[in-house]
Tab-separated table of C-alpha atoms and ligand atoms in Angstrom:
chain	number	residue	atom	x	y	z
T	1	UNK	CA	19.807	-23.599	-8.527
T	2	UNK	CA	19.251	-19.624	-9.517
T	3	UNK	CA	21.070	-17.318	-6.884
T	4	UNK	CA	18.431	-14.899	-5.441
T	5	UNK	CA	18.607	-11.272	-4.908
T	6	UNK	CA	18.618	-12.137	-0.489
T	7	UNK	CA	22.034	-14.796	-1.624
T	8	UNK	CA	23.680	-10.755	-4.036
T	9	UNK	CA	22.333	-8.202	-1.830
T	10	UNK	CA	21.558	-6.169	-4.307
T	11	UNK	CA	18.724	-4.732	-3.322
T	12	UNK	CA	18.307	-3.241	0.941
T	13	UNK	CA	14.646	-2.967	2.469
T	14	UNK	CA	14.036	0.147	2.705
T	15	UNK	CA	13.390	2.038	6.588
T	16	UNK	CA	10.230	2.831	8.051
T	17	UNK	CA	9.221	6.337	8.682
T	18	UNK	CA	7.208	7.719	11.822
T	19	UNK	CA	3.876	6.006	12.397
T	20	UNK	CA	0.176	8.980	12.018
T	21	UNK	CA	2.108	11.871	11.023
T	22	UNK	CA	-1.103	14.645	11.016
T	23	UNK	CA	-0.138	18.435	10.727
T	24	UNK	CA	-2.883	21.083	9.328
T	25	UNK	CA	-4.737	18.506	8.922
T	26	UNK	CA	-2.516	17.065	5.857
T	27	UNK	CA	-1.359	13.074	6.214
T	28	UNK	CA	2.731	11.957	5.846
T	29	UNK	CA	2.301	9.590	4.232
T	30	UNK	CA	-1.194	8.268	1.663
T	31	UNK	CA	-2.029	4.882	-0.465
T	32	UNK	CA	-3.173	4.716	-3.485
T	33	UNK	CA	-5.236	1.798	-5.155
T	34	UNK	CA	-6.806	1.628	-8.468
T	35	UNK	CA	-8.485	-1.915	-8.094
T	36	UNK	CA	-6.629	-5.803	-7.466
T	37	UNK	CA	-5.650	-6.635	-10.767
T	38	UNK	CA	-2.397	-8.264	-11.048
T	39	UNK	CA	0.174	-10.718	-13.797
T	40	UNK	CA	-0.060	-12.457	-10.337
T	41	UNK	CA	-1.904	-14.648	-7.723
T	42	UNK	CA	0.009	-15.132	-4.596
T	43	UNK	CA	-1.123	-17.692	-2.901
T	44	UNK	CA	-0.785	-15.045	0.314
T	45	UNK	CA	-2.042	-11.737	-0.720
T	46	UNK	CA	-3.527	-9.817	0.854
T	47	UNK	CA	-5.336	-7.685	-1.707
T	48	UNK	CA	-6.605	-10.839	-3.418
T	49	UNK	CA	-4.339	-10.084	-6.284
T	50	UNK	CA	-4.974	-11.815	-9.858
T	51	UNK	CA	-5.597	-11.844	-13.232
T	52	UNK	CA	-9.492	-11.330	-12.567
T	53	UNK	CA	-8.602	-8.175	-10.044
T	54	UNK	CA	-10.611	-5.621	-10.556
T	55	UNK	CA	-8.856	-1.448	-11.479
T	56	UNK	CA	-10.696	1.404	-12.369
T	57	UNK	CA	-7.815	4.340	-13.584
T	58	UNK	CA	-6.683	7.176	-11.703
T	59	UNK	CA	-8.901	9.925	-12.741
T	60	UNK	CA	-7.646	14.272	-11.908
T	61	UNK	CA	-10.870	13.614	-8.515
T	62	UNK	CA	-8.474	11.152	-7.523
T	63	UNK	CA	-5.392	12.738	-7.012
T	64	UNK	CA	-7.114	16.464	-6.189
T	65	UNK	CA	-8.891	14.370	-3.544
T	66	UNK	CA	-4.104	13.140	-2.666
T	67	UNK	CA	-2.652	16.788	-2.961
T	68	UNK	CA	-5.289	18.136	-0.759
T	69	UNK	CA	-4.844	15.559	2.245
T	70	UNK	CA	-0.875	14.372	1.957
T	71	UNK	CA	2.109	17.324	2.755
T	72	UNK	CA	3.207	18.622	-0.402
T	73	UNK	CA	6.582	19.151	0.435
T	74	UNK	CA	9.873	16.476	0.476
T	75	UNK	CA	8.121	14.803	3.828
T	76	UNK	CA	5.126	14.096	1.980
T	77	UNK	CA	4.776	10.596	0.226
T	78	UNK	CA	2.849	8.895	-1.816
T	79	UNK	CA	2.794	4.804	-2.236
T	80	UNK	CA	1.591	3.442	-5.627
T	81	UNK	CA	0.286	-0.094	-5.435
T	82	UNK	CA	-2.186	-2.379	-6.046
T	83	UNK	CA	-3.032	-4.789	-7.806
T	84	UNK	CA	-0.033	-4.379	-10.471
T	85	UNK	CA	1.374	-0.677	-11.417
T	86	UNK	CA	2.771	-1.946	-14.480
T	87	UNK	CA	-0.428	-3.218	-15.572
T	88	UNK	CA	-1.405	0.266	-16.411
T	89	UNK	CA	1.696	1.755	-16.679
T	90	UNK	CA	0.994	5.078	-18.987
T	91	UNK	CA	-1.847	5.582	-16.129
T	92	UNK	CA	0.479	5.502	-13.207
T	93	UNK	CA	2.590	7.403	-15.961
T	94	UNK	CA	0.145	9.985	-16.324
T	95	UNK	CA	-1.138	10.369	-12.503
T	96	UNK	CA	2.806	11.661	-11.760
T	97	UNK	CA	2.840	14.372	-14.163
T	98	UNK	CA	-0.296	15.293	-12.676
T	99	UNK	CA	0.691	14.931	-9.256
T	100	UNK	CA	4.381	17.326	-10.191
T	101	UNK	CA	1.929	20.010	-11.952
T	102	UNK	CA	-0.159	20.126	-8.974
T	103	UNK	CA	3.283	21.180	-6.676
T	104	UNK	CA	4.023	17.737	-5.081
T	105	UNK	CA	7.398	17.777	-4.350
T	106	UNK	CA	7.330	14.633	-2.022
T	107	UNK	CA	8.627	11.673	-2.785
T	108	UNK	CA	6.667	8.843	-4.696
T	109	UNK	CA	6.859	5.131	-4.620
T	110	UNK	CA	5.714	2.416	-6.120
T	111	UNK	CA	5.064	-1.203	-4.979
T	112	UNK	CA	5.191	-3.380	-7.400
T	113	UNK	CA	5.816	-7.276	-8.963
T	114	UNK	CA	9.263	-6.378	-11.299
T	115	UNK	CA	7.749	-9.149	-13.405
T	116	UNK	CA	7.545	-6.518	-16.613
T	117	UNK	CA	10.838	-4.511	-15.511
T	118	UNK	CA	11.107	-2.209	-18.353
T	119	UNK	CA	7.877	-1.003	-17.798
T	120	UNK	CA	8.471	-0.704	-14.003
T	121	UNK	CA	12.003	1.806	-15.208
T	122	UNK	CA	9.854	3.705	-17.321
T	123	UNK	CA	7.807	4.659	-14.644
T	124	UNK	CA	10.445	5.923	-12.446
T	125	UNK	CA	12.348	7.775	-15.192
T	126	UNK	CA	9.082	9.443	-15.849
T	127	UNK	CA	9.007	11.909	-12.607
T	128	UNK	CA	10.804	15.111	-13.737
T	129	UNK	CA	12.010	14.785	-9.967
T	130	UNK	CA	13.459	12.304	-10.638
T	131	UNK	CA	12.383	11.045	-6.786
T	132	UNK	CA	9.930	8.341	-7.465
T	133	UNK	CA	11.266	4.684	-6.546
T	134	UNK	CA	10.065	0.940	-5.616
T	135	UNK	CA	9.506	-1.169	-3.209
T	136	UNK	CA	9.961	-5.406	-4.939
T	137	UNK	CA	7.521	-8.263	-3.092
T	138	UNK	CA	10.261	-9.840	-1.642
T	139	UNK	CA	8.501	-12.891	-2.881
T	140	UNK	CA	9.056	-12.317	-6.091
T	141	UNK	CA	12.451	-10.909	-5.968
T	142	UNK	CA	14.200	-13.897	-3.840
T	143	UNK	CA	11.643	-16.812	-5.001
T	144	UNK	CA	10.864	-18.100	-1.932
T	145	UNK	CA	7.346	-18.254	-1.199
T	146	UNK	CA	5.578	-17.951	-4.886
T	147	UNK	CA	7.907	-18.271	-8.179
T	148	UNK	CA	10.505	-15.918	-9.011
T	149	UNK	CA	10.280	-13.270	-11.219
T	150	UNK	CA	11.789	-14.224	-14.757
T	151	UNK	CA	16.065	-14.097	-14.864
T	152	UNK	CA	15.421	-11.444	-17.352
T	153	UNK	CA	13.492	-9.110	-15.539
T	154	UNK	CA	15.620	-9.570	-12.715
T	155	UNK	CA	18.500	-9.103	-13.721
T	156	UNK	CA	18.127	-5.310	-16.380
T	157	UNK	CA	16.336	-4.418	-12.024
T	158	UNK	CA	19.694	-5.486	-10.180
T	159	UNK	CA	21.760	-3.660	-12.955
T	160	UNK	CA	19.516	-0.425	-12.518
T	161	UNK	CA	19.723	-0.506	-8.741
T	162	UNK	CA	23.554	-0.553	-9.042
T	163	UNK	CA	23.606	2.350	-11.774
T	164	UNK	CA	20.796	4.261	-9.420
T	165	UNK	CA	21.904	3.303	-5.772
T	166	UNK	CA	18.641	2.974	-3.926
T	167	UNK	CA	16.241	3.464	-6.770
T	168	UNK	CA	14.668	-0.506	-5.928
T	169	UNK	CA	13.877	-1.586	-2.910
T	170	UNK	CA	13.296	-4.923	-1.626
T	171	UNK	CA	10.192	-5.489	0.181
T	172	UNK	CA	9.563	-7.056	3.520
T	173	UNK	CA	9.591	-10.876	4.107
T	174	UNK	CA	6.925	-10.301	6.890
T	175	UNK	CA	3.474	-11.731	6.215
T	176	UNK	CA	0.513	-11.329	8.043
T	177	UNK	CA	-2.982	-12.546	8.578
T	178	UNK	CA	-5.280	-10.218	5.604
T	179	UNK	CA	-6.639	-11.573	2.576
T	180	UNK	CA	-5.714	-14.680	1.899
T	181	UNK	CA	-3.244	-14.702	5.035
T	182	UNK	CA	-0.459	-16.616	5.816
T	183	UNK	CA	-2.059	-20.245	6.327
T	184	UNK	CA	-2.018	-20.216	2.051
T	185	UNK	CA	2.008	-19.224	2.103
T	186	UNK	CA	4.770	-21.652	1.708
T	187	UNK	CA	7.755	-20.100	2.100
T	188	UNK	CA	10.063	-20.134	4.869
T	189	UNK	CA	7.842	-20.286	8.362
T	190	UNK	CA	10.235	-17.563	10.211
T	191	UNK	CA	8.156	-14.549	7.668
T	192	UNK	CA	4.365	-15.183	8.878
T	193	UNK	CA	3.566	-12.575	11.607
T	194	UNK	CA	1.688	-13.579	14.590
T	195	UNK	CA	1.514	-10.296	15.872
T	196	UNK	CA	-1.285	-8.828	18.075
T	197	UNK	CA	0.158	-5.089	17.518
T	198	UNK	CA	-0.571	-3.790	14.874
T	199	UNK	CA	1.609	-1.642	11.976
T	200	UNK	CA	0.184	1.592	12.715
T	201	UNK	CA	0.032	2.106	7.860
T	202	UNK	CA	-0.817	4.599	6.724
T	203	UNK	CA	-4.199	4.802	5.110
T	204	UNK	CA	-5.338	4.677	1.434
T	205	UNK	CA	-7.194	6.750	-1.299
T	206	UNK	CA	-8.540	4.294	-3.588
T	207	UNK	CA	-10.205	4.823	-7.488
T	208	UNK	CA	-13.312	3.956	-6.224
T	209	UNK	CA	-13.878	7.343	-4.329
T	210	UNK	CA	-12.554	5.754	-1.138
T	211	UNK	CA	-10.039	7.004	1.553
T	212	UNK	CA	-9.966	3.353	3.676
T	213	UNK	CA	-8.300	2.701	6.892
T	214	UNK	CA	-6.013	0.077	5.452
T	215	UNK	CA	-3.255	-0.782	3.172
T	216	UNK	CA	-3.407	-4.512	3.294
T	217	UNK	CA	-7.521	-4.620	4.289
T	218	UNK	CA	-7.891	-3.107	1.744
T	219	UNK	CA	-10.611	-5.205	-0.226
T	220	UNK	CA	-12.499	-5.395	3.997
T	221	UNK	CA	-15.622	-3.527	3.115
T	222	UNK	CA	-16.249	-3.230	6.944
T	223	UNK	CA	-17.391	0.125	8.266
T	224	UNK	CA	-14.651	-0.145	11.274
T	225	UNK	CA	-12.181	1.755	7.883
T	226	UNK	CA	-14.216	4.564	6.091
T	227	UNK	CA	-12.377	6.792	7.342
T	228	UNK	CA	-14.419	9.565	4.080
T	229	UNK	CA	-14.592	9.886	0.303
T	230	UNK	CA	-13.224	12.108	-2.457
T	231	UNK	CA	-16.115	14.228	-1.421
T	232	UNK	CA	-14.900	14.709	2.450
T	233	UNK	CA	-12.820	17.573	3.317
T	234	UNK	CA	-9.572	16.352	5.093
T	235	UNK	CA	-9.588	17.618	7.861
T	236	UNK	CA	-12.735	14.700	8.341
T	237	UNK	CA	-10.982	12.295	6.798
T	238	UNK	CA	-7.643	13.401	8.920
T	239	UNK	CA	-9.519	13.030	12.054
T	240	UNK	CA	-11.132	9.716	11.287
T	241	UNK	CA	-7.602	8.584	11.024
T	242	UNK	CA	-6.723	9.556	14.426
T	243	UNK	CA	-10.450	8.138	15.524
T	244	UNK	CA	-9.114	4.687	13.913
T	245	UNK	CA	-5.685	4.383	14.943
T	246	UNK	CA	-7.434	5.717	19.093
T	247	UNK	CA	-9.503	2.258	18.345
T	248	UNK	CA	-7.055	0.256	16.864
T	249	UNK	CA	-5.528	0.708	20.228
T	250	UNK	CA	-7.932	0.397	23.090
T	251	UNK	CA	-10.133	-1.670	21.310
T	252	UNK	CA	-8.303	-3.988	19.125
T	253	UNK	CA	-5.378	-4.235	20.865
T	254	UNK	CA	-6.696	-5.452	23.473
T	255	UNK	CA	-8.743	-7.450	22.007
T	256	UNK	CA	-6.648	-9.304	20.201
T	257	UNK	CA	-4.326	-9.992	23.171
T	258	UNK	CA	-7.415	-11.766	25.730
T	259	UNK	CA	-8.447	-13.543	22.683
T	260	UNK	CA	-4.414	-14.420	21.749
T	261	UNK	CA	-5.022	-13.474	17.559
T	262	UNK	CA	-2.681	-12.184	15.760
T	263	UNK	CA	-3.510	-8.080	14.998
T	264	UNK	CA	-4.514	-8.598	11.291
T	265	UNK	CA	-6.257	-11.877	11.971
T	266	UNK	CA	-9.569	-9.276	13.935
T	267	UNK	CA	-9.705	-7.355	11.347
T	268	UNK	CA	-10.882	-10.004	8.666
T	269	UNK	CA	-12.775	-12.755	11.042
T	270	UNK	CA	-13.778	-10.321	14.483
T	271	UNK	CA	-14.913	-7.405	13.621
T	272	UNK	CA	-18.482	-8.245	13.527
T	273	UNK	CA	-18.117	-9.005	17.863
T	274	UNK	CA	-15.981	-5.136	17.938
T	275	UNK	CA	-17.621	-1.289	17.998
T	276	UNK	CA	-16.666	0.547	14.899
T	277	UNK	CA	-14.510	3.574	15.083
T	278	UNK	CA	-15.656	7.157	16.794
T	279	UNK	CA	-15.648	8.891	12.585
T	280	UNK	CA	-17.011	12.647	12.295
T	281	UNK	CA	-20.665	12.217	9.557
T	282	UNK	CA	-19.031	12.061	6.528
T	283	UNK	CA	-20.738	12.995	2.840
T	284	UNK	CA	-21.425	8.672	2.611
T	285	UNK	CA	-22.630	7.970	5.752
T	286	UNK	CA	-24.967	11.378	5.556
T	287	UNK	CA	-26.043	10.032	2.166
T	288	UNK	CA	-26.956	7.319	3.832
T	289	UNK	CA	-29.019	8.672	6.316
T	290	UNK	CA	-31.143	10.397	4.291
Y	301	SAM	C1	-0.304	-5.837	-2.365
Y	301	SAM	S1	1.190	-5.897	-3.200
Y	301	SAM	C2	0.295	-4.991	-4.451
Y	301	SAM	C3	1.721	-4.284	-5.650
Y	301	SAM	C4	2.797	-5.426	-6.273
Y	301	SAM	N1	1.929	-6.500	-7.092
Y	301	SAM	C5	3.281	-6.533	-5.406
Y	301	SAM	O1	3.753	-7.689	-4.901
Y	301	SAM	O2	4.760	-5.473	-5.076
Y	301	SAM	C6	1.833	-4.313	-2.308
Y	301	SAM	C7	2.998	-5.165	-1.004
Y	301	SAM	O3	2.828	-5.887	-0.328
Y	301	SAM	C8	2.870	-7.549	0.702
Y	301	SAM	N2	1.610	-8.281	0.301
Y	301	SAM	C9	1.278	-9.711	0.290
Y	301	SAM	N3	0.672	-10.629	0.618
Y	301	SAM	C10	0.720	-9.962	2.234
Y	301	SAM	C11	0.782	-10.730	2.902
Y	301	SAM	N4	-0.181	-11.244	3.150
Y	301	SAM	N5	1.608	-9.696	3.920
Y	301	SAM	C12	2.775	-8.983	3.747
Y	301	SAM	N6	1.962	-8.422	3.268
Y	301	SAM	C13	2.027	-8.559	1.640
Y	301	SAM	C14	4.011	-8.008	-1.631
Y	301	SAM	O4	4.826	-8.861	-1.070
Y	301	SAM	C15	4.338	-6.465	-1.777
Y	301	SAM	O5	5.179	-6.106	-1.548
Y	302	SF4	S1	1.205	-9.298	-3.905
Y	302	SF4	FE1	1.878	-8.426	-5.541
Y	302	SF4	S2	1.844	-9.825	-7.245
Y	302	SF4	FE2	1.755	-11.473	-5.780
Y	302	SF4	S3	-0.758	-11.730	-6.218
Y	302	SF4	FE3	-0.581	-9.816	-4.813
Y	302	SF4	S4	-0.689	-7.193	-6.019
Y	302	SF4	FE4	-0.223	-9.428	-7.436
Y	303	SF4	S1	-4.600	-4.862	12.108
Y	303	SF4	FE1	-6.093	-3.957	11.528
Y	303	SF4	S2	-5.807	-2.332	10.547
Y	303	SF4	FE2	-4.115	-3.296	10.868
Y	303	SF4	S3	-2.741	-3.813	8.901
Y	303	SF4	FE3	-3.647	-5.526	10.229
Y	303	SF4	S4	-5.148	-5.489	8.013
Y	303	SF4	FE4	-4.349	-3.337	8.746
């Protein structure tokens, strides 16, 4: 049996930061999502990643909206995920260059399965501020719950982390019941998380031009998650994000507890039974009202 990363401990877990921080209508963190096209199709994948998935490139209008909505100083963080960012690494490299040319000083994190190791490292190396790091899919890094990445990729990434400590972290092992979710998951049982508490993630900007309240539920089109579009001002988007958090605490969590359901199961299967958060009017809702 091959040695796994969990045995050799090369990669560390990233520390989570404060939740829901907003200052001057800017979020401390924002996820960027270009679709669920992937070179894998993990049984548990929250976004339904697959080679047949959709993908739309980052363009200036998406990045301009991100630059208006996230803190631009050292505190801000932009997180690229998907799908698999290395499938279109040229577009990610272009996006990082654009963000740096437009005064984004914060950290950038690339969520990746690491299979295309050279492309992933080219993304990290492209950042003129050297503040782009990556977080690897736990299952694909360790082989617990998904086929492990090729040994050559693993060794390349391990060597890079040894040469650049902190550049490559390993993702969280928990599997939540969202998307394909916990039922098809084949890894160690203690890794599935049936918590009734939502982890209160930061929201997502998609390349379809929408702000969505949850990275785990990104393929769920329910109105409960729709915070606005790239045409809305940051005040509307961040106030709607606050309204979503209020709804999580006052409507969603009491429902999960009363019905003894995992938090993500409520979002995936029971939203029809719950009122929507009290959102401000967005350009999308204004258009549909006419
Ligand atoms: C959706 S993937 C996209 C980026 C890349 N393809 C990857 O796998 O890292 C981002 C992260 O979500 C995690 N993830 C996927 N499905 C999940 C689930 N049901 N519960 C918790 N995390 C999940 C993955 O392990 C990965 O760390
Ligand atoms: S978890 Fe990542 S690697 Fe696995 S299918 Fe989903 S997007 Fe692809
Ligand atoms: S409980 Fe809902 S909002 Fe929270 S992480 Fe799960 S799917 Fe997302």
